[in-house]
Short mmCIF file of C-alpha atoms (C1' of nucleotides) in Angstrom, two decimals:
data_model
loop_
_atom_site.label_atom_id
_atom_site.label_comp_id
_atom_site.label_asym_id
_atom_site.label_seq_id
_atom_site.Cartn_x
_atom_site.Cartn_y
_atom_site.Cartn_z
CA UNK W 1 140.33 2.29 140.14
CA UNK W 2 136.83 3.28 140.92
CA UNK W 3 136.79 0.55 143.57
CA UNK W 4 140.05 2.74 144.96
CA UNK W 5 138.16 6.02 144.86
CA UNK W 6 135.08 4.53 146.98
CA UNK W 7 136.79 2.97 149.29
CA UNK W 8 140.39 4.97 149.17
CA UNK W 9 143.64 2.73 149.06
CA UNK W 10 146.02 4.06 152.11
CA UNK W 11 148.89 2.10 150.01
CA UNK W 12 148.60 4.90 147.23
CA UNK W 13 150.66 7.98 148.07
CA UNK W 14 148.11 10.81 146.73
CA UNK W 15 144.77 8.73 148.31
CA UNK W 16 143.15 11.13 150.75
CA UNK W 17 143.08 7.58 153.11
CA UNK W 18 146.81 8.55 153.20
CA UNK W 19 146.71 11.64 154.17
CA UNK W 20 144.29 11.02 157.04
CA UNK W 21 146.25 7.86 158.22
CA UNK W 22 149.65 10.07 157.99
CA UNK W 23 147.82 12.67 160.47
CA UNK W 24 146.26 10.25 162.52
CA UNK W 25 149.10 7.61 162.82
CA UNK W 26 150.89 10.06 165.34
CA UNK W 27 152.01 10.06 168.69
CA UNK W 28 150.63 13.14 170.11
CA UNK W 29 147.38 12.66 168.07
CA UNK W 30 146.55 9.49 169.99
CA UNK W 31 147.31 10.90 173.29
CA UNK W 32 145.50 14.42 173.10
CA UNK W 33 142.61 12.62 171.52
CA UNK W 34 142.44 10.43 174.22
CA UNK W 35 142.46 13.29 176.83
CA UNK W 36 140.06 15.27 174.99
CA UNK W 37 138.07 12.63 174.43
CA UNK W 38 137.35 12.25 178.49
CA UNK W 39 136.41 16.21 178.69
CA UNK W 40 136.61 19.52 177.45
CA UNK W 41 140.36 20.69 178.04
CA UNK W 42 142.30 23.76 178.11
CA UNK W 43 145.71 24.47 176.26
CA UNK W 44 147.64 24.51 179.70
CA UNK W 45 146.31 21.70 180.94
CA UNK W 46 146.45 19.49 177.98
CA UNK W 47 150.36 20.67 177.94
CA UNK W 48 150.59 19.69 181.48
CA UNK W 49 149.15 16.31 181.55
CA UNK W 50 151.18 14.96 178.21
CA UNK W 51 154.40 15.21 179.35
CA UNK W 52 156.77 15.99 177.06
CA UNK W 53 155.02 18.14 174.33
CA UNK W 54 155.89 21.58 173.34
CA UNK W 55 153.64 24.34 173.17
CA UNK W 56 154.15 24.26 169.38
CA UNK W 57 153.64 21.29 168.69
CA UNK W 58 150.91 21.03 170.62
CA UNK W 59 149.25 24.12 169.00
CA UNK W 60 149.96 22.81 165.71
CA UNK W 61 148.04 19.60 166.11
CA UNK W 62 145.18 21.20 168.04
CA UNK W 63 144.84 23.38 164.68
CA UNK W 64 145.19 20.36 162.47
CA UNK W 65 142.40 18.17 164.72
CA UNK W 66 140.09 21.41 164.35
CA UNK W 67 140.65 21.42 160.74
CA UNK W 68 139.77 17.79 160.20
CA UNK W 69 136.84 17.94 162.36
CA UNK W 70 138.19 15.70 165.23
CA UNK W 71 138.01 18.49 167.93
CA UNK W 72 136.34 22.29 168.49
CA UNK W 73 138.31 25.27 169.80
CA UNK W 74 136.54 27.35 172.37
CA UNK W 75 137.58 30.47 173.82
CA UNK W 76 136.08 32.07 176.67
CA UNK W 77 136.34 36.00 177.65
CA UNK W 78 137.27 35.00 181.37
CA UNK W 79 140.83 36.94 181.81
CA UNK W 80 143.01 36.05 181.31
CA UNK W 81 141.38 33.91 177.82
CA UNK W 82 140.56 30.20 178.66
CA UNK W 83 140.23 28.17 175.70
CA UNK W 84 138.72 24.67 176.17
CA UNK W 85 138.95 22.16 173.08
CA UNK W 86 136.29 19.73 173.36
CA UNK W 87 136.13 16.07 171.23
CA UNK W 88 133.47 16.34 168.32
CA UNK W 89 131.29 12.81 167.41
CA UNK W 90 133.54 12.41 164.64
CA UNK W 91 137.07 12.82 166.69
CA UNK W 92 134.92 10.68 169.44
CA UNK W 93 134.71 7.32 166.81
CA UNK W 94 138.63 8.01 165.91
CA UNK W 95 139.23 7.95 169.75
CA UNK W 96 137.74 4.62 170.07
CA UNK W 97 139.77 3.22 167.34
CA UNK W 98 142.38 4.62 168.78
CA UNK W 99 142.55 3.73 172.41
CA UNK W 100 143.14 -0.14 171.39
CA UNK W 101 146.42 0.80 170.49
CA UNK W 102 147.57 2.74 173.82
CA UNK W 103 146.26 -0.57 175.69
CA UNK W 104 148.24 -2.74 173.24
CA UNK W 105 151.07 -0.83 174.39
CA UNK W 106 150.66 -1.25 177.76
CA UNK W 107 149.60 -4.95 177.49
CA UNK W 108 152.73 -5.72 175.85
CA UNK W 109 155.73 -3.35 176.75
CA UNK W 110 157.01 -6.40 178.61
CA UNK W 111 157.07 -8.77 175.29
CA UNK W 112 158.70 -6.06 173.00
CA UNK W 113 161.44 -5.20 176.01
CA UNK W 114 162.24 -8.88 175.95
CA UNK W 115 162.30 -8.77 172.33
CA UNK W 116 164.41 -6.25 172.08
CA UNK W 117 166.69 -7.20 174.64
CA UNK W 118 166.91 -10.65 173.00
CA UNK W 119 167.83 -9.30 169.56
CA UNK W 120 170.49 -6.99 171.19
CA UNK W 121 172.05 -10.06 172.57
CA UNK W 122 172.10 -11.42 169.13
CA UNK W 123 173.46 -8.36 167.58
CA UNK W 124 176.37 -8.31 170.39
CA UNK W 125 177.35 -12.13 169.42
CA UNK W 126 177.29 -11.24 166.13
CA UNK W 127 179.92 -8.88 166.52
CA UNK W 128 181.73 -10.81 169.01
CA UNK L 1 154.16 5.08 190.81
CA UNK L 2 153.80 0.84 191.30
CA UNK L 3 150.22 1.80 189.70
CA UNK L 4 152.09 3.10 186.56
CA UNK L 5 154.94 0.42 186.20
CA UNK L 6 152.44 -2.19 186.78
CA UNK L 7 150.32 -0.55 183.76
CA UNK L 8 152.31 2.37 181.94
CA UNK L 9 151.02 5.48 181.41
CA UNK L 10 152.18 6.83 178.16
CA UNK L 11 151.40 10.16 178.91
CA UNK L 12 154.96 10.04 180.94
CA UNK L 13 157.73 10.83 178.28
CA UNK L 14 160.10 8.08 180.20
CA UNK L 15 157.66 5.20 180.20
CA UNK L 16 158.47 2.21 177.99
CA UNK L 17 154.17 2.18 176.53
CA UNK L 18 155.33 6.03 175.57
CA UNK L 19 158.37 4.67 173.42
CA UNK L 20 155.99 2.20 172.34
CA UNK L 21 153.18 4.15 171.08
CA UNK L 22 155.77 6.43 169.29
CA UNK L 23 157.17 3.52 167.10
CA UNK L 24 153.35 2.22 166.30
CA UNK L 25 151.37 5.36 165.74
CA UNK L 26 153.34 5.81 162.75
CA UNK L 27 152.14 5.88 158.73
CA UNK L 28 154.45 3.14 157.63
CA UNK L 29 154.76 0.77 160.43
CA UNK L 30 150.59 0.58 160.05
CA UNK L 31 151.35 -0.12 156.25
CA UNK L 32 153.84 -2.58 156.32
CA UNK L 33 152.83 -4.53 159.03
CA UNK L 34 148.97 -4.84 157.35
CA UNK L 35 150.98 -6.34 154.43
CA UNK L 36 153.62 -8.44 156.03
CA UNK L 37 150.57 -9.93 158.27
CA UNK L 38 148.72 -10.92 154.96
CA UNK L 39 151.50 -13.08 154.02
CA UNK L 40 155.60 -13.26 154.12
CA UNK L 41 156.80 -10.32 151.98
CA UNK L 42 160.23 -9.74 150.47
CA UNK L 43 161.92 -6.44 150.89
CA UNK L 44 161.32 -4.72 147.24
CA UNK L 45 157.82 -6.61 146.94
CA UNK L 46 156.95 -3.94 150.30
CA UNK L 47 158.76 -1.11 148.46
CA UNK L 48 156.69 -1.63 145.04
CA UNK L 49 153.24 -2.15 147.52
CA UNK L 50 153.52 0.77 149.52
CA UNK L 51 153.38 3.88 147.12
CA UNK L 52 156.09 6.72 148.45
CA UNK L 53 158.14 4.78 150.69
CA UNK L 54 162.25 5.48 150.57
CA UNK L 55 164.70 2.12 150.54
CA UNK L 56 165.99 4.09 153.74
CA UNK L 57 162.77 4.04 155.22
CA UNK L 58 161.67 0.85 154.60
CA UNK L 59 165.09 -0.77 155.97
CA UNK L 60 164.97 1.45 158.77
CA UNK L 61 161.52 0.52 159.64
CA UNK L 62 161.98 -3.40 159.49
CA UNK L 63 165.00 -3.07 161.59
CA UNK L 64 163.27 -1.96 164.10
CA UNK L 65 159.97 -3.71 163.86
CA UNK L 66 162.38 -7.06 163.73
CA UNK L 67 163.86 -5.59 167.33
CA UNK L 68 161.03 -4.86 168.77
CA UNK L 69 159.75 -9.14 167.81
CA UNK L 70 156.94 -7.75 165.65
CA UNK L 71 158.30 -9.21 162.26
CA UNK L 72 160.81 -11.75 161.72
CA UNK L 73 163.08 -11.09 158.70
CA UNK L 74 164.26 -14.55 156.88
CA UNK L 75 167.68 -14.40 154.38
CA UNK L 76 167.51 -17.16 151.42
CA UNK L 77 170.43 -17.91 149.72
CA UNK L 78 169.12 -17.43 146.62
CA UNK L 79 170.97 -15.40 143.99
CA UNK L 80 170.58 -12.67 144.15
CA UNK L 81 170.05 -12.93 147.48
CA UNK L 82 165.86 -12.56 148.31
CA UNK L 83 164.97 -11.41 152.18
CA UNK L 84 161.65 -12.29 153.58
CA UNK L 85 159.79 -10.73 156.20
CA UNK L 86 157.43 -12.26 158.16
CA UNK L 87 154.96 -11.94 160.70
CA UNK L 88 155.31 -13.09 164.24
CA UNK L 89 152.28 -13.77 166.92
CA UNK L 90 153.04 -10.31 168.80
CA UNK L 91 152.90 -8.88 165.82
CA UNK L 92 149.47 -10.01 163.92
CA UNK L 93 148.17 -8.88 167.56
CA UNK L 94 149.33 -5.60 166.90
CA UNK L 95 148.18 -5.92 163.05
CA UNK L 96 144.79 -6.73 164.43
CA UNK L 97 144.78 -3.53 166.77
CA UNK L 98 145.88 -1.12 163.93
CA UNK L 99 144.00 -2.28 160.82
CA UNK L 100 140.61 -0.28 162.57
CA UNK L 101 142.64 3.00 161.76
CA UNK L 102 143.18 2.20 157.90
CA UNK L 103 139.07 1.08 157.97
CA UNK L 104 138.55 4.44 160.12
CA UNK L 105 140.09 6.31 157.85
CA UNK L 106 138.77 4.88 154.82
CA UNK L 107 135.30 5.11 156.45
CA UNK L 108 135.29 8.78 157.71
CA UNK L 109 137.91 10.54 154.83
CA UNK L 110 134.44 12.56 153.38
CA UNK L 111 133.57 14.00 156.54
CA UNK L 112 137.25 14.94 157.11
CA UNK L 113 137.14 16.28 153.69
CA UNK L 114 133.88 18.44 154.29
CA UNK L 115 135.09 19.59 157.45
CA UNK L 116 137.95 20.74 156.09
CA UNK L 117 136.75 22.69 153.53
CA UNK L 118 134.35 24.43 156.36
CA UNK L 119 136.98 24.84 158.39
CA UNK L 120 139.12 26.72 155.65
CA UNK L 121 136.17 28.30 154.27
CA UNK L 122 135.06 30.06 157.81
CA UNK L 123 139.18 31.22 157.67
CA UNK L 124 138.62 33.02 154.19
CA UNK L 125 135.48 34.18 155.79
CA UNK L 126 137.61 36.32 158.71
CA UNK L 127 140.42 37.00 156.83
CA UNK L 128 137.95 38.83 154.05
"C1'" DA Q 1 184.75 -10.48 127.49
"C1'" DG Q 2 181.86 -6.97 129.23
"C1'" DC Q 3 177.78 -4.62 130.42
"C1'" DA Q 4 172.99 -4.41 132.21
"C1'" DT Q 5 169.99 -6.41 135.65
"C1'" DT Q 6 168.42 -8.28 139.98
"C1'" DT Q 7 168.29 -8.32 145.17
"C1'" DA Q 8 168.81 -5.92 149.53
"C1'" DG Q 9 170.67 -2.70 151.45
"C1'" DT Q 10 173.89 1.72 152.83
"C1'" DT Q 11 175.39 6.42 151.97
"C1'" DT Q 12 174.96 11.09 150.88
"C1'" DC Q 13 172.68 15.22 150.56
"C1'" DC Q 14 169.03 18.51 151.19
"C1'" DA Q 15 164.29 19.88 152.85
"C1'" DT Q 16 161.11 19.37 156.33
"C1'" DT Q 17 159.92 18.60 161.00
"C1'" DG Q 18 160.50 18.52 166.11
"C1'" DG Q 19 161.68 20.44 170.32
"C1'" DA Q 20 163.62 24.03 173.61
"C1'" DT Q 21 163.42 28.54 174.58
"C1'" DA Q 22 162.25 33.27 174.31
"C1'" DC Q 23 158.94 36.40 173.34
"C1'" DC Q 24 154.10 38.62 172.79
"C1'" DT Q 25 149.37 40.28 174.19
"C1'" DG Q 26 146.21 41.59 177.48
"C1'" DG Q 27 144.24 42.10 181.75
"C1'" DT Q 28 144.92 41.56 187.28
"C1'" DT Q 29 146.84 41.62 191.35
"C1'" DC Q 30 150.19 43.22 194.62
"C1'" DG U 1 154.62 49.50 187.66
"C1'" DA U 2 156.46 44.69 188.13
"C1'" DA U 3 155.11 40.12 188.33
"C1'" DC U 4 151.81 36.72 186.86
"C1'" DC U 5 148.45 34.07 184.80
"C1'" DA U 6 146.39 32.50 179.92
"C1'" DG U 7 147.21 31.02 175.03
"C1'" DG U 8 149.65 31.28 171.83
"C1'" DT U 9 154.09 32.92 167.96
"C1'" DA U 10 158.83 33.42 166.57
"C1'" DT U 11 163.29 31.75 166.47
"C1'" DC U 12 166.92 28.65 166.47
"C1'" DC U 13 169.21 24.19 166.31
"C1'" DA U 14 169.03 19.09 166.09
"C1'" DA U 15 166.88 15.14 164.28
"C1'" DT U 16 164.25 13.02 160.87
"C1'" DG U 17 162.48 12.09 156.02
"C1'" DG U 18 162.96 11.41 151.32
"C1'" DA U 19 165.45 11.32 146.54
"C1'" DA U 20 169.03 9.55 144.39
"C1'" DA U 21 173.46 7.43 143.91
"C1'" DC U 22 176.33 3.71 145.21
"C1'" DT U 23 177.68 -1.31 146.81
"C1'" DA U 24 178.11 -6.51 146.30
"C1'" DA U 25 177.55 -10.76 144.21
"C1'" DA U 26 175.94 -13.47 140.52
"C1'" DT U 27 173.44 -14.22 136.32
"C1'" DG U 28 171.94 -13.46 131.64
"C1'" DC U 29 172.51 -11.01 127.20
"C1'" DT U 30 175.27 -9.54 123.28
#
DNA sequence: AGCATTTAGTTTCCATTGGATACCTGGTTC
DNA sequence: GAACCAGGTATCCAATGGAAACTAAATGCT
C-alpha cells in the first residue's frame, strides 16, 4: 500500500488520483482547457466559442480549474468588469495530455459511426 | 463548414467528435478500457477492479463502448454463464491516447493538492 | 428436497448533477 | 431613466449516478 500512496491507484475510490481523473475526465474540462490554453480568455467569450455550455456550468468549472491550479482568474476594473482566465504551467502540461484525445476524436468519428451503425444493424436483426 | 466535416470541431454541440469526446472524457470509460486493454476481462472481474463502480454503470458503460467498436463483449456458455470483454484495435488506440491522463494525474496530484489548499486558504483569508 | 451461491445483468428508488432561463450588480450610453 | 454591456447567481426541471434489491439458470451443500 505504500507503493499506492506514492504513486496513487486511480482504481481505488478514495485515491486523490481519483479524484483528479473524475475532474479532469470531463467534457467541458478538455475543451475550455484547450481554449485557455491558446490565450488568456474572458467568461463571454469562452461561453461563446464552446457551444453549448451554460453560464453555470461554465462558472462552476472555471472555479474548480482555479482551485486545482490548472487556470488563474483575472479581473480587470475596465467597466463594465472583464475577467480574463489565463492557463497556468501546471493546467498547460494537463492541456497537452489532453489535446491527444480531441484529435483521437476527430481522427476517428468515422470508425465509431460505422461501428455504431453496424451494431445497430445487429441489434435490429436481433429483434427481427 | 466542409473545413469542419472534413475535421470536426468539437466545440460545435452537433458535431459527431463533440458526442465523441463526451463518451471518452469520462472517469470510467478511462478505467475500464485501461483494464480491458491489459487483457480480456469478465464483467464482475471489472466490477471487483474498479473500486466504486455500480452493476448499472458498468453495464451501461460496456454497452456503449461495445457500440461505439471500442470493446468487443464475448458470451461463453459456461454455467453460470461468464461474459468477456475484450479489446478491439480502435480501441487499444484510444487506450493508448487516455492512459497519459491516469500517468498525469498520478504525476501532478501534489501540486493539485498544494494548490488547493492555497487556493482555499486565500478564501478563509477574505472571508476572515 | 431445498436453500445458498455464482454469473451477468435489469429494475427501482433516491440524491446529485446538468442545463435553460431569469435575475442581479454596476457603470455607460442614448 | 431605459437599454445595454460584463460576469456572474438563483431557481427550476430533466437527466444522470449510485445503492440495493431482484431475475434466471444451474450447481453444490446439507
Amino acid at each position: 500500500m505504500l507503493h499506492d500512496h506514492a504513486e496513487g491507484n486511480p482504481y481505488q475510490a478514495n485515491c486523490p488520483t481519483r479524484r483528479i481523473l473524475d475532474r479532469i475526465a470531463d467534457k467541458w474540462t478538455v475543451l475550455i482547457l484547450s481554449i485557455v490554453a491558446g490565450q488568456p480568455t474572458r467568461f463571454n467569450a469562452l461561453r461563446r466559442q464552446v457551444d453549448g455550455l451554460s453560464q453555470k456550468v461554465l462558472s462552476q468549472t472555471l472555479k474548480s480549474l482555479e482551485r486545482d491550479g490548472l487556470v488563474t482568474r483575472h479581473a480587470f476594473a475596465t467597466v463594465p468588469v472583464t475577467v480574463e482566465y489565463a492557463i497556468t504551467p501546471l493546467g498547460a502540461s494537463l492541456a497537452e495530455t489532453l489535446a491527444p484525445l480531441a484529435r483521437w476524436a476527430s481522427a476517428h468519428m468515422d470508425e465509431i459511426a460505422d461501428a455504431q451503425a453496424a451494431f445497430d444493424q445487429r441489434c435490429a436483426d436481433t429483434a427481427a
